[in-house]
Coordinates of C-alpha atoms and ligand atoms in Angstrom, one line a residue:
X1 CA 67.3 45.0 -33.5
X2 CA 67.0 47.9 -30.6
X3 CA 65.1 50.6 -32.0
X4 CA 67.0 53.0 -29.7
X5 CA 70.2 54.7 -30.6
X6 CA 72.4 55.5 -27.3
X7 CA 74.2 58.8 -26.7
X8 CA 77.2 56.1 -25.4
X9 CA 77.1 52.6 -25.0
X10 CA 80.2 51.8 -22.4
X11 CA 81.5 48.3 -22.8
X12 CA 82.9 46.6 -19.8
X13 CA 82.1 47.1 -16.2
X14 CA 85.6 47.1 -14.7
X15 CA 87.2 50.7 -13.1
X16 CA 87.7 52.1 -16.5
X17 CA 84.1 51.5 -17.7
X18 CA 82.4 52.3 -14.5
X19 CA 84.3 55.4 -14.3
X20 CA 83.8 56.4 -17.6
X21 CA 79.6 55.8 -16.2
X22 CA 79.9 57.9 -13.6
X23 CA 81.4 60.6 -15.8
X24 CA 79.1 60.5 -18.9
X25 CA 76.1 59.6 -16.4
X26 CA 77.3 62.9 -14.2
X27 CA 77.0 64.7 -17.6
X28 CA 73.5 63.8 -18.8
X29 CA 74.3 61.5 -21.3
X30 CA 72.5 58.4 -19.6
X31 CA 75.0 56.1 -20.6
X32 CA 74.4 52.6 -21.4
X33 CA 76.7 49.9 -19.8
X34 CA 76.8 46.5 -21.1
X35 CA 78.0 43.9 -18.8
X36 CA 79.9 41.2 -19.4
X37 CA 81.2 37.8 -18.2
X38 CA 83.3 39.3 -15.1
X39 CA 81.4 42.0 -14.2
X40 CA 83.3 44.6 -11.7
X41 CA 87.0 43.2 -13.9
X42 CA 89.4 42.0 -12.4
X43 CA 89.6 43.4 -9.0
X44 CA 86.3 41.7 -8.3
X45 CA 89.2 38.6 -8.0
X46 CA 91.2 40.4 -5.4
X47 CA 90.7 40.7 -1.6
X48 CA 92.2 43.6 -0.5
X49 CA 92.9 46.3 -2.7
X50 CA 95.8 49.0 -0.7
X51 CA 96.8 51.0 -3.3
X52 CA 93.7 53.0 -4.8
X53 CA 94.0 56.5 -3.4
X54 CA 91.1 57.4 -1.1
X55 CA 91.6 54.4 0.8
X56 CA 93.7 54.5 3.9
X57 CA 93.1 51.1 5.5
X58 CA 92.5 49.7 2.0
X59 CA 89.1 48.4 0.8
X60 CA 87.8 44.9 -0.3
X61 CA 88.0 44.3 -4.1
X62 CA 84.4 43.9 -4.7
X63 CA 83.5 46.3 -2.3
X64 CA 85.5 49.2 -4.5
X65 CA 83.6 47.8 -7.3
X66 CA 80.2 47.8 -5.8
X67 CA 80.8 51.3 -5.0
X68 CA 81.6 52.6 -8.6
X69 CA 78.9 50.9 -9.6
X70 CA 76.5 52.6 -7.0
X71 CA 78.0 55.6 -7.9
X72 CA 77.2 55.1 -11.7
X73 CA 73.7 54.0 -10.9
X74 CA 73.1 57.7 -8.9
X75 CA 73.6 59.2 -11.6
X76 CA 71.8 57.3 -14.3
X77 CA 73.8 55.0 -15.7
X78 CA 71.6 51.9 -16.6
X79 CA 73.0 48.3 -17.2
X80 CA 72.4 45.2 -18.7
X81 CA 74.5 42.4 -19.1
X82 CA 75.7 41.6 -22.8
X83 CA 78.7 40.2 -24.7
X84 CA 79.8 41.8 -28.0
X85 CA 80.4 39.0 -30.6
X86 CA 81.0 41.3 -33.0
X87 CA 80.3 45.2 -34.3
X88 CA 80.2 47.9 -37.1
X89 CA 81.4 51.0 -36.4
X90 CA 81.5 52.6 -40.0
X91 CA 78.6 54.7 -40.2
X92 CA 77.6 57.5 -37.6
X93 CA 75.6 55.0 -35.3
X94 CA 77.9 52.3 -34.4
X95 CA 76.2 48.9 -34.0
X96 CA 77.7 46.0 -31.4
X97 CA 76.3 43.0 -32.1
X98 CA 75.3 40.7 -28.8
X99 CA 73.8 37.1 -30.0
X100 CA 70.3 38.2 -30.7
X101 CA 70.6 41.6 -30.1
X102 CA 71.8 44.9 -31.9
X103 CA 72.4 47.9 -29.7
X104 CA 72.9 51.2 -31.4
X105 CA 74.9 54.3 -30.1
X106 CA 76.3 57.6 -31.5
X107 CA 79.5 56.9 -29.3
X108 CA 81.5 53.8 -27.6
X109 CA 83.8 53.6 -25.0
X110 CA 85.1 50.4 -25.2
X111 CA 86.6 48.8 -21.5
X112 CA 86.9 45.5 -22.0
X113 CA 89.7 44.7 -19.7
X114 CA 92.6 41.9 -20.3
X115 CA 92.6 39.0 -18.8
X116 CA 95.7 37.3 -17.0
X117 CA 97.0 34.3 -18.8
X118 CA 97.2 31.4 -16.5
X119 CA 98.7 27.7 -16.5
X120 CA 95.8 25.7 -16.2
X121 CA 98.1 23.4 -13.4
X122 CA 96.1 21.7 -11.0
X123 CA 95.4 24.1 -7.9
X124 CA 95.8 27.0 -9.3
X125 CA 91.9 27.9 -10.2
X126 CA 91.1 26.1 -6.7
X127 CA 93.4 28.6 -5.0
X128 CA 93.0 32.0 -6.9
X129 CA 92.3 35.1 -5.3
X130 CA 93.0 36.2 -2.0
X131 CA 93.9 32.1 -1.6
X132 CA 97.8 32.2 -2.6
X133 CA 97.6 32.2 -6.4
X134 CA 97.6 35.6 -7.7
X135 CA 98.7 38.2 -11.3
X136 CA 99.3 41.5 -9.5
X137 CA 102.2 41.7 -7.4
X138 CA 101.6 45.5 -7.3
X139 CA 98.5 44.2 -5.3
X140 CA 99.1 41.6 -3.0
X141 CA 102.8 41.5 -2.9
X142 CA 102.7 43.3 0.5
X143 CA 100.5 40.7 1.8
X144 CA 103.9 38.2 1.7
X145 CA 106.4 39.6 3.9
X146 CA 109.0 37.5 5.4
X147 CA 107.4 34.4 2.8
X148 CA 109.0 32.7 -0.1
X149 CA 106.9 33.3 -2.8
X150 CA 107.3 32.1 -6.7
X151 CA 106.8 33.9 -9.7
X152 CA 105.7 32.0 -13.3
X153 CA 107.2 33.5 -16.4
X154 CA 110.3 34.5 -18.3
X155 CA 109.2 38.4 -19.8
X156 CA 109.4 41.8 -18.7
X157 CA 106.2 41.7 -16.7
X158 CA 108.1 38.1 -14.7
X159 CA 111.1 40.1 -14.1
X160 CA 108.8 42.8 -12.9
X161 CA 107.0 41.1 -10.2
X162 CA 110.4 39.3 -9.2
X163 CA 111.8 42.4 -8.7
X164 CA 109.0 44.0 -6.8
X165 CA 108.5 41.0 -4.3
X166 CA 112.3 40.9 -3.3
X167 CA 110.5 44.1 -1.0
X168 CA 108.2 42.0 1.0
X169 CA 109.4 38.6 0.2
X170 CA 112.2 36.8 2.3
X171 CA 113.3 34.7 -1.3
X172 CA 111.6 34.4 -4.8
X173 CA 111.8 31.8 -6.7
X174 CA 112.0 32.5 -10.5
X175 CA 110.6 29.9 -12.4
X176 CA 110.9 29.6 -16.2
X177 CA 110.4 27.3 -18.9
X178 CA 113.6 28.1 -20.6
X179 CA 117.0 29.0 -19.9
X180 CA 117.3 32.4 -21.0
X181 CA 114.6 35.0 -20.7
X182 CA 112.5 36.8 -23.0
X183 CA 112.6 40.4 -20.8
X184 CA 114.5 43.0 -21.8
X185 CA 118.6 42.6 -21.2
X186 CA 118.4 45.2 -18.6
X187 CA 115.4 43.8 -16.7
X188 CA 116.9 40.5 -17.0
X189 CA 120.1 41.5 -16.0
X190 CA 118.9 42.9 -12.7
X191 CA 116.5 40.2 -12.2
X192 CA 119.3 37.4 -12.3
X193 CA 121.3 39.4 -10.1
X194 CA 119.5 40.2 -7.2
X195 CA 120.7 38.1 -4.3
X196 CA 116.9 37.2 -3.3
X197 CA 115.7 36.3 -6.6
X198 CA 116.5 32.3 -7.3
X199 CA 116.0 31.1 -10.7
X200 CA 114.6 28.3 -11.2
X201 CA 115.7 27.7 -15.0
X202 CA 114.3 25.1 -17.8
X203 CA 111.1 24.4 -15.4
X204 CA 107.4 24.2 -15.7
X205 CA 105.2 24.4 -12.9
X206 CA 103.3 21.2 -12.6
X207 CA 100.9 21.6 -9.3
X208 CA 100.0 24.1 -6.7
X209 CA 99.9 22.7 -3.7
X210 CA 97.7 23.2 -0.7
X211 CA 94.1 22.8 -2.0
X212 CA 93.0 21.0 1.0
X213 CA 93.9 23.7 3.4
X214 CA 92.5 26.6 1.5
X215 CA 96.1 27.9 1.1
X216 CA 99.2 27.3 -0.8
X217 CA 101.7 25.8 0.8
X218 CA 104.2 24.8 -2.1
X219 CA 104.5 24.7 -5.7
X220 CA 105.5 21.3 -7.8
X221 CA 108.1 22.0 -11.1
X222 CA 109.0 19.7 -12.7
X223 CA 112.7 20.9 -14.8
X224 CA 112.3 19.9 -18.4
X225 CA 115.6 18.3 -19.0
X226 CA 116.2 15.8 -16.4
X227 CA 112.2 15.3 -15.6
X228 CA 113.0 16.1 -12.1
X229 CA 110.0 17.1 -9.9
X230 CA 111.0 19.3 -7.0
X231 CA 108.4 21.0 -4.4
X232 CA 109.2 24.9 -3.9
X233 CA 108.1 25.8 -0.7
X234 CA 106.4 28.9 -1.3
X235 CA 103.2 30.6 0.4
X236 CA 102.7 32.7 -2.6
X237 CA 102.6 32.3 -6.6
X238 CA 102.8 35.1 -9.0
X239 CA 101.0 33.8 -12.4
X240 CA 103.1 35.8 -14.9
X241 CA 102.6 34.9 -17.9
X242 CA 101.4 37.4 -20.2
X243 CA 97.7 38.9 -20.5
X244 CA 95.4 38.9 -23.2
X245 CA 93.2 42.0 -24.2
X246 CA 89.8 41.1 -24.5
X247 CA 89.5 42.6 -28.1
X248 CA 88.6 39.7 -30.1
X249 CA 85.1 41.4 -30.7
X250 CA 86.9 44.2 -32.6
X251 CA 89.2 42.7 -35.0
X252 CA 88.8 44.0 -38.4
X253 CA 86.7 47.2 -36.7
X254 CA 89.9 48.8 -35.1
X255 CA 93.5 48.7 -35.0
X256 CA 94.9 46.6 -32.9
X257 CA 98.8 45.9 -32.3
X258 CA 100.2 42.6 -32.9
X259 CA 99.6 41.5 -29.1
X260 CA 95.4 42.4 -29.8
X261 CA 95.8 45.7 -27.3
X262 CA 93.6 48.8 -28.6
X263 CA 95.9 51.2 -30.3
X264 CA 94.7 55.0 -29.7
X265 CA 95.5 57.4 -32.0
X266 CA 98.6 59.1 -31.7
X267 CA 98.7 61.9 -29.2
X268 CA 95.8 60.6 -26.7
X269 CA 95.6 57.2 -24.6
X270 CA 92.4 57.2 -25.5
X271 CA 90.9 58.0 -28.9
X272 CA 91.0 55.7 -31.8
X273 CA 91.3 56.2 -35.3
X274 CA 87.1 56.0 -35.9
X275 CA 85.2 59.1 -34.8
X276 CA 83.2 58.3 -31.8
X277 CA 84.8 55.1 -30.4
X278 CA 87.1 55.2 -27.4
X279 CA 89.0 53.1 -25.7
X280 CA 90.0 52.9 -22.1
X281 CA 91.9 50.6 -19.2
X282 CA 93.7 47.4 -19.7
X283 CA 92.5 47.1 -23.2
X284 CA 94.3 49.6 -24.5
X285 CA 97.3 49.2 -22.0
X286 CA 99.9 47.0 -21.3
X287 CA 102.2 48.9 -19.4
X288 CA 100.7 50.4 -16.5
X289 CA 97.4 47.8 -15.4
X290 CA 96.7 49.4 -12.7
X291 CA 92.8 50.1 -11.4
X292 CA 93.9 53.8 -11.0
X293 CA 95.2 54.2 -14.4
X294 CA 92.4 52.6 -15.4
X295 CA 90.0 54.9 -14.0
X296 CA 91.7 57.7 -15.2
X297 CA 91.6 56.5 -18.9
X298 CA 87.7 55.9 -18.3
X299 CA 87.8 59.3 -17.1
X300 CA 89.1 60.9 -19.8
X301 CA 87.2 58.6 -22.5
X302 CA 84.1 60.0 -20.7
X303 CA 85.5 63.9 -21.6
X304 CA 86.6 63.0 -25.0
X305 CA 83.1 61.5 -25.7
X306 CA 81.3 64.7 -24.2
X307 CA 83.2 66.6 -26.2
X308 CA 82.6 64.6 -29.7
X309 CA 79.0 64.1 -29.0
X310 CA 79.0 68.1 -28.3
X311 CA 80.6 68.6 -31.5
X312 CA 78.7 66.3 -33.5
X313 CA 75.1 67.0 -32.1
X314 CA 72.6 69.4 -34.0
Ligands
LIG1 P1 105.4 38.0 -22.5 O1 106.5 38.9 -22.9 O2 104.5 37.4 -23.5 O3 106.1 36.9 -21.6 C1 105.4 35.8 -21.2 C2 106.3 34.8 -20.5 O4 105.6 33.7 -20.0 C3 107.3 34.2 -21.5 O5 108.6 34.1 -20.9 C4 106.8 32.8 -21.7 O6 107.8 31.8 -22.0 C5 106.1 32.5 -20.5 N1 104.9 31.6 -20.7 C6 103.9 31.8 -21.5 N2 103.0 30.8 -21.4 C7 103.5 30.0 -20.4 C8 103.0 28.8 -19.8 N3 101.8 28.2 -20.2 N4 103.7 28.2 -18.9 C9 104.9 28.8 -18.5 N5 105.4 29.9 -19.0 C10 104.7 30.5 -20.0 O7 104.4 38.8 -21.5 P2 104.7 40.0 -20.4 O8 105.9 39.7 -19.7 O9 103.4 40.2 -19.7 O10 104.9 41.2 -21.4 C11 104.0 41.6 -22.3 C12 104.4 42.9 -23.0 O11 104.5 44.0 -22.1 C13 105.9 42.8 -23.5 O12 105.9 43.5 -24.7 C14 106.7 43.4 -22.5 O13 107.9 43.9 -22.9 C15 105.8 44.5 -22.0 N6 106.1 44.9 -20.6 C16 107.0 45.8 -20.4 C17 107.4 46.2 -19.1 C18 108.4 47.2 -18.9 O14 108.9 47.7 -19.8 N7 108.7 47.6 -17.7 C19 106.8 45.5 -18.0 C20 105.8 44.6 -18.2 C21 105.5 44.2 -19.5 P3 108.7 31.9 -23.3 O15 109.7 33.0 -23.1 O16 109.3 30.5 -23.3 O17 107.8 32.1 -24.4

């Protein structure tokens, strides 16, 4: 058991919790960051990240990460790596449980990202990141101009993507397990419409191909009704397939909705129904995903906990 009890334990070391670090650390609160089995998130997994303001020519993945981290450090934020099993958030010091180890803390920001579901095909862990296989066509869509790229999946966030790569792309290739999708009408509507977007109906990927290069150069499906294998010859594949919040830790301790996402109180992103415990980044979000909304829901965790630990203290 730690003898200690933390102004604010931050858990998760991706941009929500490092910039909820650098904003509790700015404000004196020496926050404690535990660290877990990814640490930096998910852009650690990315090469070149384009899109986080500040960054005109764009900036590696793990460099951006390294950076917040740095930043953090400067300030006083002190890590150590940890994974919550489990926790008890009832009284006024909140206890998360990490195998042998209790820490205690008056306040928790909890960051603990989502993480991209994925097939599991052969190739597609060999080829991950930066490689061919990616989950963020917000990120490295641009990075496949003039290609014919493939997107796994048959919901909103499928349709998404799709749509989003018909930019860049010169043809994407649809590919879902069914024959109708599970987006909404109007996303699938537009999706099965648009004249670059081929579906690719009733099929399940079966291998990525390209290991032996270092790069994709096609995708095996195989359609479930005739058992026909077919090679789609694509540069890029868009995993799409859902996400899973990494909440499991919590269950019981917070509401959750029925996907397992953090759900905040009403009126704030970022507050939960148990004084003291926040929540920020793709734990408590499955619209937006991105690092900068991210950041700015660590931000504002951060100001919420200032302000409770203010109110609370003395
Ligand atoms: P989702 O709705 O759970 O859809 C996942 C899709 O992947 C399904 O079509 C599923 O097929 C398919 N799939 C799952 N496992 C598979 C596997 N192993 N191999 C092949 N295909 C597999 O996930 P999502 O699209 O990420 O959406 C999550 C939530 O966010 C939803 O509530 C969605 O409405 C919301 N969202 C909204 C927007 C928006 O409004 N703009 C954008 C993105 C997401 P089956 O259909 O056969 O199950």
């Amino acid at each position: 058991m730690s003898s200690t009890v933390e102004n604010v334990i931050i858990v998760g070391t991706g941009c929500a919790g490092l910039t909820s670090a650098i904003y509790t650390a700015r404000a004196n609160l020496s926050p404690l960051v535990l660290e877990g089995s990814l640490p930096g998130g998910q852009l650690t997994t990315t090469s070149e990240v384009e899109n986080f303001p500040g960054f005109p020519h764009g900036i590696d993945g793990f460099q951006l990460m390294s950076n917040l981290r740095e930043q953090a450090t400067r300030f006083g934020a002190r890590f150590e790596q940890a994974m919550v099993s489990s926790v008890d958030l009832k009284g006024p010091v909140k206890r998360l449980v990490c195998g042998e180890k209790t820490y205690e803390a008056k306040a928790i920001i909890i960051a603990t990202g989502a993480s991209p579901r994925m097939t599991g095909i052969p190739g597609e862990k060999e080829l991950y990141g930066g490689k061919g296989v990616t989950t963020c066509a917000t990120c490295d869509g641009a990075f496949y101009r003039k290609m014919e790229v493939a997107v796994l999946g048959g919901g909103d966030s499928a349709c998404e993507e799709a749509l989003f790569l018909t930019r860049f792309a010169s043809k994407v290739y649809l590919v879902h397990r069914r024959d109708t999708l599970r987006a909404s009408r109007i996303m699938a509507e537009r999706t099965v419409a648009h004249p670059k977007i081929q579906m690719v109906w009733d099929s399940v990927p079966v291998e990525v191909e390209g290991v032996q290069a270092g790069a994709v150069s096609g995708l095996k499906v195989r359609n479930v009704k005739t058992q026909a294998e077919s090679v789609l010859p694509v540069k890029g594949i868009f995993v799409a397939i859902g996400h899973k919040p990494n909440s499991e830790a919590f269950v019981g301790a917070l509401e959750l909705d029925e996907a397992g996402y953090f759900k905040p109180v009403l009126g704030s992103q970022v507050r939960t129904s148990v004084p003291g415990v926040f929540v920020a980044g793709d734990c408590a979000d499955h619209v937006y995903r991105q690092a900068i909304t991210a950041a700015g829901m660590g931000c504002q965790a951060a100001i919420e906990t200032e302000r409770w630990l203010a109110e609370h203290e003395g």
